[in-house]
mmCIF file of C-alpha atoms in Angstrom:
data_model
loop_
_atom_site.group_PDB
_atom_site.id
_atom_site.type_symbol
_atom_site.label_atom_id
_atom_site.label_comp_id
_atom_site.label_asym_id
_atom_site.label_seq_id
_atom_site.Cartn_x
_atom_site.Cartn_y
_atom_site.Cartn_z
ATOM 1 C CA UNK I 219 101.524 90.371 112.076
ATOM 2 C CA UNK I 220 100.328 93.982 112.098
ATOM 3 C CA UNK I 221 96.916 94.660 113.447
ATOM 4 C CA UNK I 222 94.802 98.286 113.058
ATOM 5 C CA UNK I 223 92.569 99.584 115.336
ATOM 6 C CA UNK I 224 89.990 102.506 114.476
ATOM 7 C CA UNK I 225 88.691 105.219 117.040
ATOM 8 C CA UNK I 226 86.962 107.896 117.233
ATOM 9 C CA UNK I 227 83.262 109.334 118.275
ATOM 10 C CA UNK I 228 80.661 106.809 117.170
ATOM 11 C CA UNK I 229 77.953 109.613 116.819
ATOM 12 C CA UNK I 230 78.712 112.952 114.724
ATOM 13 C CA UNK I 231 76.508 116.056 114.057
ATOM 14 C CA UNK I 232 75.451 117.164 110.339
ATOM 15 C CA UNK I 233 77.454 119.360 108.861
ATOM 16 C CA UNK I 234 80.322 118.810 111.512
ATOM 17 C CA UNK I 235 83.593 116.980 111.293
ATOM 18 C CA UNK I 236 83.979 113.712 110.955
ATOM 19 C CA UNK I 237 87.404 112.316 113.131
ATOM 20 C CA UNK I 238 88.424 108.600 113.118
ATOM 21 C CA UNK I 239 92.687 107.879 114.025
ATOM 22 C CA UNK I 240 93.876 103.836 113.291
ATOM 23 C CA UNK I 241 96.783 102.841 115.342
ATOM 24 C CA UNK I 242 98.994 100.562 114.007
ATOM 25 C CA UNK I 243 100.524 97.458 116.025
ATOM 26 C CA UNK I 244 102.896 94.832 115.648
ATOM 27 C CA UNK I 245 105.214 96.643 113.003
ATOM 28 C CA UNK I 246 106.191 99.632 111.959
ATOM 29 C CA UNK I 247 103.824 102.521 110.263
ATOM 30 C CA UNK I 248 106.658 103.566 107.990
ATOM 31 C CA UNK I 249 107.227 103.140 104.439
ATOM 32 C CA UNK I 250 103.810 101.737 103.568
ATOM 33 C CA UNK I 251 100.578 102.955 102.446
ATOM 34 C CA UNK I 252 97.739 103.350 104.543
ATOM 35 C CA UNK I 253 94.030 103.636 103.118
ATOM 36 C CA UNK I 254 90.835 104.660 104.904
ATOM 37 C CA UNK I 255 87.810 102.387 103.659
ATOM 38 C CA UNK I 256 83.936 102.741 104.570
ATOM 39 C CA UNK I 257 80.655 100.662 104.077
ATOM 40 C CA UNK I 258 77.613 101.998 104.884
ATOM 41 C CA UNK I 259 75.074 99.268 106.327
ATOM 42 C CA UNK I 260 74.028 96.663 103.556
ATOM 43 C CA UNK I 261 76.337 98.556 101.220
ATOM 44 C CA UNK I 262 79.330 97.654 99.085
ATOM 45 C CA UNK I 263 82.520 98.722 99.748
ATOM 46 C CA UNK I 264 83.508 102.733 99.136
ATOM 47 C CA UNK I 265 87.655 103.559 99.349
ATOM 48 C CA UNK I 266 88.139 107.282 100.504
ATOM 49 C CA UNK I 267 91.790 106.902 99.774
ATOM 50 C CA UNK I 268 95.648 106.321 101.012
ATOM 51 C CA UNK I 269 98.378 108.093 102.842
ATOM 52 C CA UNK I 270 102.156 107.026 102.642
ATOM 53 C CA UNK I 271 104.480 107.816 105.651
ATOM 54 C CA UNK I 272 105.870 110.792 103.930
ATOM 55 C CA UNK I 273 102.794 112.448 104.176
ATOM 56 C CA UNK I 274 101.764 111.986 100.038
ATOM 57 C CA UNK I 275 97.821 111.212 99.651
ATOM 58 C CA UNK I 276 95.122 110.245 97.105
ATOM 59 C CA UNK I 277 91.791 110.415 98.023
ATOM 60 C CA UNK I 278 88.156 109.452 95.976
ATOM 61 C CA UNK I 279 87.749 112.348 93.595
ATOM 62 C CA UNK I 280 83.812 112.167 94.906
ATOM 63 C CA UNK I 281 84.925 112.842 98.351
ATOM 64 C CA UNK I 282 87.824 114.852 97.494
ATOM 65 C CA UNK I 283 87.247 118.186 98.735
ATOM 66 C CA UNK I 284 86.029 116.924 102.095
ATOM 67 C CA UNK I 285 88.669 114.793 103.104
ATOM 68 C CA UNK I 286 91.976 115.524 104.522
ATOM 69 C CA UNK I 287 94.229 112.081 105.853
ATOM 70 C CA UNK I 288 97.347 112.924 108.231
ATOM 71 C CA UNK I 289 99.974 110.257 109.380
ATOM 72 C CA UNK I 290 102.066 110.531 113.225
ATOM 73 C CA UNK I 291 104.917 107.927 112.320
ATOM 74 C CA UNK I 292 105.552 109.039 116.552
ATOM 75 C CA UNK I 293 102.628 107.492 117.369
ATOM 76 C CA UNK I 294 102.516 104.506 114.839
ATOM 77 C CA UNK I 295 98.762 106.092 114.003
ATOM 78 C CA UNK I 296 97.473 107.682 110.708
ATOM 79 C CA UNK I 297 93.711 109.697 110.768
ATOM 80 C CA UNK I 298 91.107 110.594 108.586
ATOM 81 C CA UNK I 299 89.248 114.102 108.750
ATOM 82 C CA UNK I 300 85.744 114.227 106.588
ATOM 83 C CA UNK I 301 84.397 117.600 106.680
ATOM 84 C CA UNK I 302 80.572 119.286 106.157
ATOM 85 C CA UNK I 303 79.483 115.171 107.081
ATOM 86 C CA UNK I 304 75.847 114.567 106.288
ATOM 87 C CA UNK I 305 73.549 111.164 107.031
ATOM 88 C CA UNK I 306 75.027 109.926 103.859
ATOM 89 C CA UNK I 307 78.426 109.764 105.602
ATOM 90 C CA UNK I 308 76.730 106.866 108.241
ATOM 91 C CA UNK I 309 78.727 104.207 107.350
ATOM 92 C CA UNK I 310 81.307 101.230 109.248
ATOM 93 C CA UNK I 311 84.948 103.031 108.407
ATOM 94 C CA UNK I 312 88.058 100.688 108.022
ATOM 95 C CA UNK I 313 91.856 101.351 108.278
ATOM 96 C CA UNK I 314 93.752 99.205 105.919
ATOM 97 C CA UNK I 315 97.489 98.433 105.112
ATOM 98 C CA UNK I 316 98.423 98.832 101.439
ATOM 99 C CA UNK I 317 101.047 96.810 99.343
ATOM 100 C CA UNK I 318 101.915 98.786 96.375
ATOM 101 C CA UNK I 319 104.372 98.469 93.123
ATOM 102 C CA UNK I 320 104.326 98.224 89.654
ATOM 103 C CA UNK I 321 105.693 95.376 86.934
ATOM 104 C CA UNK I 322 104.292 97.471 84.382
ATOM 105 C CA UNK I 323 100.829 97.628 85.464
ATOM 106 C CA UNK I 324 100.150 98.665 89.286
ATOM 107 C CA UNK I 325 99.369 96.573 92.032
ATOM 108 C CA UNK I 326 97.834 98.133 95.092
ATOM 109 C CA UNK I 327 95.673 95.859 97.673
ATOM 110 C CA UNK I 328 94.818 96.222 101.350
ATOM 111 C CA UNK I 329 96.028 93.312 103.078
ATOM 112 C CA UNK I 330 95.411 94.039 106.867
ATOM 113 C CA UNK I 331 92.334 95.277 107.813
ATOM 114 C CA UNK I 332 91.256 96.793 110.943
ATOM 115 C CA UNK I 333 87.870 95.303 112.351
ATOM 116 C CA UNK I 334 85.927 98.745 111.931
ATOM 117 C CA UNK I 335 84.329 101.398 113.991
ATOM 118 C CA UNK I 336 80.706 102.466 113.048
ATOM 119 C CA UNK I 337 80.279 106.111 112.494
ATOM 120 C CA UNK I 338 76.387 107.356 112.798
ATOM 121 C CA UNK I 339 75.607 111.047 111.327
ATOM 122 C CA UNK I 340 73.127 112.618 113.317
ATOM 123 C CA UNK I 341 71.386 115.377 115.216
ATOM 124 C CA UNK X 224 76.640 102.495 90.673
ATOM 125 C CA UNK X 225 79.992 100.685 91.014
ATOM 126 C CA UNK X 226 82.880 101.410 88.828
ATOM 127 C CA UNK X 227 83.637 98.040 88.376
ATOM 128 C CA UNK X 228 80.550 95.631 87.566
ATOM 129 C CA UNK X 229 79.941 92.357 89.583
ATOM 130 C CA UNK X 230 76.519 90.106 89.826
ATOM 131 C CA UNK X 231 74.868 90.683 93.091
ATOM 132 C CA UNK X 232 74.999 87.336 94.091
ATOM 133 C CA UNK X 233 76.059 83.575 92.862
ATOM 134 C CA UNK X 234 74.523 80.093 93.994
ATOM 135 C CA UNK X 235 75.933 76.592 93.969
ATOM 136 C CA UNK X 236 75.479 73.445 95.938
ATOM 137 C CA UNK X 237 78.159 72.577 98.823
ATOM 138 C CA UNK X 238 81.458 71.019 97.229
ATOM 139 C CA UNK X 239 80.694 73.005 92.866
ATOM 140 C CA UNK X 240 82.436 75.379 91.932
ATOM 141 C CA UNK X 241 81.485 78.776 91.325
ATOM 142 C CA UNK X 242 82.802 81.646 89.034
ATOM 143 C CA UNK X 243 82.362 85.513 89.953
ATOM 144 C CA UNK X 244 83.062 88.302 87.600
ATOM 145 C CA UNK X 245 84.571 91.496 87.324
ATOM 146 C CA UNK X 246 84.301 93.607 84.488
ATOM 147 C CA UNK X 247 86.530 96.931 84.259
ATOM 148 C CA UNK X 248 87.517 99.275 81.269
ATOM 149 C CA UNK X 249 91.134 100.183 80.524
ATOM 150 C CA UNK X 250 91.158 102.567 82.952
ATOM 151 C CA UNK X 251 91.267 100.021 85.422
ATOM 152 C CA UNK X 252 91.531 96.749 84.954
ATOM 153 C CA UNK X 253 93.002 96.538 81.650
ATOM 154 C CA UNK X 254 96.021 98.266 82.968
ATOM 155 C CA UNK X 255 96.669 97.284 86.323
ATOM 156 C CA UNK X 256 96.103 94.493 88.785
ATOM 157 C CA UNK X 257 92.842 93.074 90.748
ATOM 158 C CA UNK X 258 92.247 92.011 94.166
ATOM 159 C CA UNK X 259 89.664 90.176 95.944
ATOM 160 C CA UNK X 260 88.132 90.555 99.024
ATOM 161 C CA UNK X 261 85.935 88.074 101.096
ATOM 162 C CA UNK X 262 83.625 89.582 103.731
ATOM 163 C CA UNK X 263 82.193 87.229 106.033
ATOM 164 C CA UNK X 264 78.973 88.330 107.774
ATOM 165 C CA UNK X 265 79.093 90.789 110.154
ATOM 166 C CA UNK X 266 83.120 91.061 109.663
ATOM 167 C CA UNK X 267 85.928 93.023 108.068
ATOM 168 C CA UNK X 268 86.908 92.627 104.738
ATOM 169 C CA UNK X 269 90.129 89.962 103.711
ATOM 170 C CA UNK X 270 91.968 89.601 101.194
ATOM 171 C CA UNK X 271 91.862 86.738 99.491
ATOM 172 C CA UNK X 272 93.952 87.010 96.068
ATOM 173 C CA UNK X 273 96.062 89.616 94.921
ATOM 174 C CA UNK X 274 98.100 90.314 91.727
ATOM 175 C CA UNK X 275 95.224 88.740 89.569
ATOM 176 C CA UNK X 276 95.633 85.146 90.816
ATOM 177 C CA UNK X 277 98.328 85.034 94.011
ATOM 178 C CA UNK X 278 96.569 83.798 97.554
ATOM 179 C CA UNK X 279 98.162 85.372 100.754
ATOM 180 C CA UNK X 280 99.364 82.964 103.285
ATOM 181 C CA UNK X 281 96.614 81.042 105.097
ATOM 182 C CA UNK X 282 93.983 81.294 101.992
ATOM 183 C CA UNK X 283 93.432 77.787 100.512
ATOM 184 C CA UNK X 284 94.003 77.132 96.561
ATOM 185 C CA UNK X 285 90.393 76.215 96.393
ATOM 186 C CA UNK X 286 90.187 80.198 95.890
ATOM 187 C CA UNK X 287 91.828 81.094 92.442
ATOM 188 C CA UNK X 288 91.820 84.290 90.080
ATOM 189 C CA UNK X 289 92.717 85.160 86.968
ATOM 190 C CA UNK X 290 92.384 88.138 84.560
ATOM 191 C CA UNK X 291 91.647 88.632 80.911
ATOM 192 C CA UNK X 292 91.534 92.272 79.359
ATOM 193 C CA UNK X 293 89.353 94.636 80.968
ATOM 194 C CA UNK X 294 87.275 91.431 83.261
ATOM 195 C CA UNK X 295 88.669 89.345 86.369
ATOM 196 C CA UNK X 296 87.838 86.050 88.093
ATOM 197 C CA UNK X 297 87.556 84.551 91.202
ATOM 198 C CA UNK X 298 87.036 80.979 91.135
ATOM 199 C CA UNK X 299 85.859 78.716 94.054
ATOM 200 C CA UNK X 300 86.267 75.099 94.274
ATOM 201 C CA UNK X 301 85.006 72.512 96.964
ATOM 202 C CA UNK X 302 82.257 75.345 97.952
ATOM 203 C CA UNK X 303 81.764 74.652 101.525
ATOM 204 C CA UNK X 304 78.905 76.522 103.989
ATOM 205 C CA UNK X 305 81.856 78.482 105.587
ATOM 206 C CA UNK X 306 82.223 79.908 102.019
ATOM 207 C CA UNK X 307 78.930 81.865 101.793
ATOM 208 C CA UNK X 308 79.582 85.459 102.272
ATOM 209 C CA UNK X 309 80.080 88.812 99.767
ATOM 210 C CA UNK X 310 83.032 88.770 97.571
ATOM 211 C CA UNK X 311 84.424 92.578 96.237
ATOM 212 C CA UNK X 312 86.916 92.582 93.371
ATOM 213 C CA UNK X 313 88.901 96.028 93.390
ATOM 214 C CA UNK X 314 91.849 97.868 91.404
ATOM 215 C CA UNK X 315 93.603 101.020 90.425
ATOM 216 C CA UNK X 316 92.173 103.518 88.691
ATOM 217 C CA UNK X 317 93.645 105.946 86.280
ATOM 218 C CA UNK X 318 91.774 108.433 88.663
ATOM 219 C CA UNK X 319 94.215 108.104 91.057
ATOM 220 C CA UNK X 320 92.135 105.722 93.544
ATOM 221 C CA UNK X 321 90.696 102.245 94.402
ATOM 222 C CA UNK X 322 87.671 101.197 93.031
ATOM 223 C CA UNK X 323 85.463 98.083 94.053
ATOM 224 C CA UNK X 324 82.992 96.252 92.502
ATOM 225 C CA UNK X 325 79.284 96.255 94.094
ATOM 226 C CA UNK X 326 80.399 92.701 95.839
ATOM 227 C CA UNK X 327 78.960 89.620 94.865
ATOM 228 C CA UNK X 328 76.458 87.474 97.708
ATOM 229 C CA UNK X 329 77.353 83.790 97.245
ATOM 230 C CA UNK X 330 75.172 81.235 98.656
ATOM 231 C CA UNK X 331 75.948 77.878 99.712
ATOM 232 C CA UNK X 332 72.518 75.806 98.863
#
C-alpha cells in the first residue's frame, strides 16, 4: 500500500514562499496523478490541484497564479510552491494519490492520503 | 462558499440511518462522478466511496452512495459512535479542478 508523507517549514513569512515536497512510499510515483489538498483549521476541504508524472498540471483557478507543482519521479517525491503567501494561506496541507479515467463522464478521487503537515503564515 | 452544497451537519441515534446530500450543477456533478470523504477528528481525510456508489477495500457496505442528476448521496446504515465525524462529497469540474462540498458534521446521539 502506498503511503505519502508531507514536509516542509511549519512556519512561513507573509508575502514569502510557501514550500511543502510529499514523498511517496511503497509503490511507484509514476503514471498517476498526484494532488496537493489544504484545510485551514475548522475549515472544509480546499483542492489546489494535481500533477501527473509527465509533468502536466491543473491547479484551482482561485489560486492559480500563485501556485506552481513539480514532480522528481528520481526521488519518488512531487512538491508544491505557493507564492506571495498571506495568513489566509495558514492551513493543514495534504498530498494525495489520484485515480483518474473516464466511461463517459470523469472519475477522479484521492484515494491515499498523506497524514498532513500544518503550515502557519506569519511574521 | 462551497461549489458544491452540503448541510453542515446531520443527527441520528446509534444503529438509524442517515442520508447526506450533495447538490452540484452540470458543470460538475451532472457530468462526472462523486466521491466521498470521511474525516475523523483530528485526522486525514479517506475515502470512502468512489464512482457514485463503489466502497474501496476495507469500507463496510453500511456506507452507500448513489447519484441522481446534478445531487449525490451518501447513505449510512447501523450508525455507530465510531461513525461521527465530517463527511466531504467532491467531483470534477468543468473548470479543470476538484471541488468539495463544505463537509457535513454527523453526530451520533
Amino acid at each position: 500500500q502506498v503511503q505519502l508523507q508531507e514536509s516542509g517549514p511549519g512556519l512561513v513569512k507573509p508575502s514569502e514562499t510557501l514550500s511543502l515536497t510529499c514523498t511517496v512510499s511503497g509503490g511507484s510515483i509514476s503514471s498517476y496523478y498526484w494532488s496537493w489538498i489544504r484545510q485551514p483549521a475548522g475549515k472544509g476541504l480546499e483542492w489546489i490541484g494535481r500533477i501527473y508524472t509527465s509533468g502536466s498540471t491543473n491547479y484551482n483557478p482561485s489560486l492559480k497564479s500563485r501556485v506552481t507543482m513539480s514532480v522528481d519521479t528520481s526521488k519518488n517525491q512531487f512538491s508544491l510552491k505557493l507564492s506571495s503567501v498571506t495568513a489566509a494561506d495558514t492551513a493543514v496541507y495534504y498530498c494525495a494519490s489520484a485515480q483518474s479515467g473516464s466511461y463517459p463522464g470523469y472519475y477522479y478521487y484521492m484515494d491515499v492520503w498523506g497524514k498532513g503537515t500544518t503550515v502557519t503564515v506569519s511574521s | 462558499q462551497s461549489v458544491l452544497t452540503q448541510p453542515p451537519s446531520v443527527s441520528a441515534a446509534p444503529g438509524q440511518k442517515v442520508t447526506i446530500s450533495c447538490s452540484g450543477s452540470s458543470s460538475n456533478i451532472g457530468n462526472n462522478y462523486v466521491s466521498w470523504y470521511q474525516q475523523l477528528p483530528g485526522t486525514a481525510p479517506k475515502l470512502l466511496i468512489y464512482e457514485n456508489n463503489k466502497r474501496p477495500s476495507g469500507i463496510p457496505d453500511r456506507f452507500s452512495g448513489s447519484k441522481s442528476g446534478t445531487s449525490a448521496t451518501l447513505g449510512i446504515t447501523g450508525l455507530q459512535t465510531g461513525d461521527e465525524a465530517d463527511y466531504y462529497c467532491g467531483t470534477w469540474d468543468s473548470s479543470l479542478s476538484v471541488v468539495f462540498g463544505g463537509g457535513t458534521k454527523l453526530t451520533v446521539l
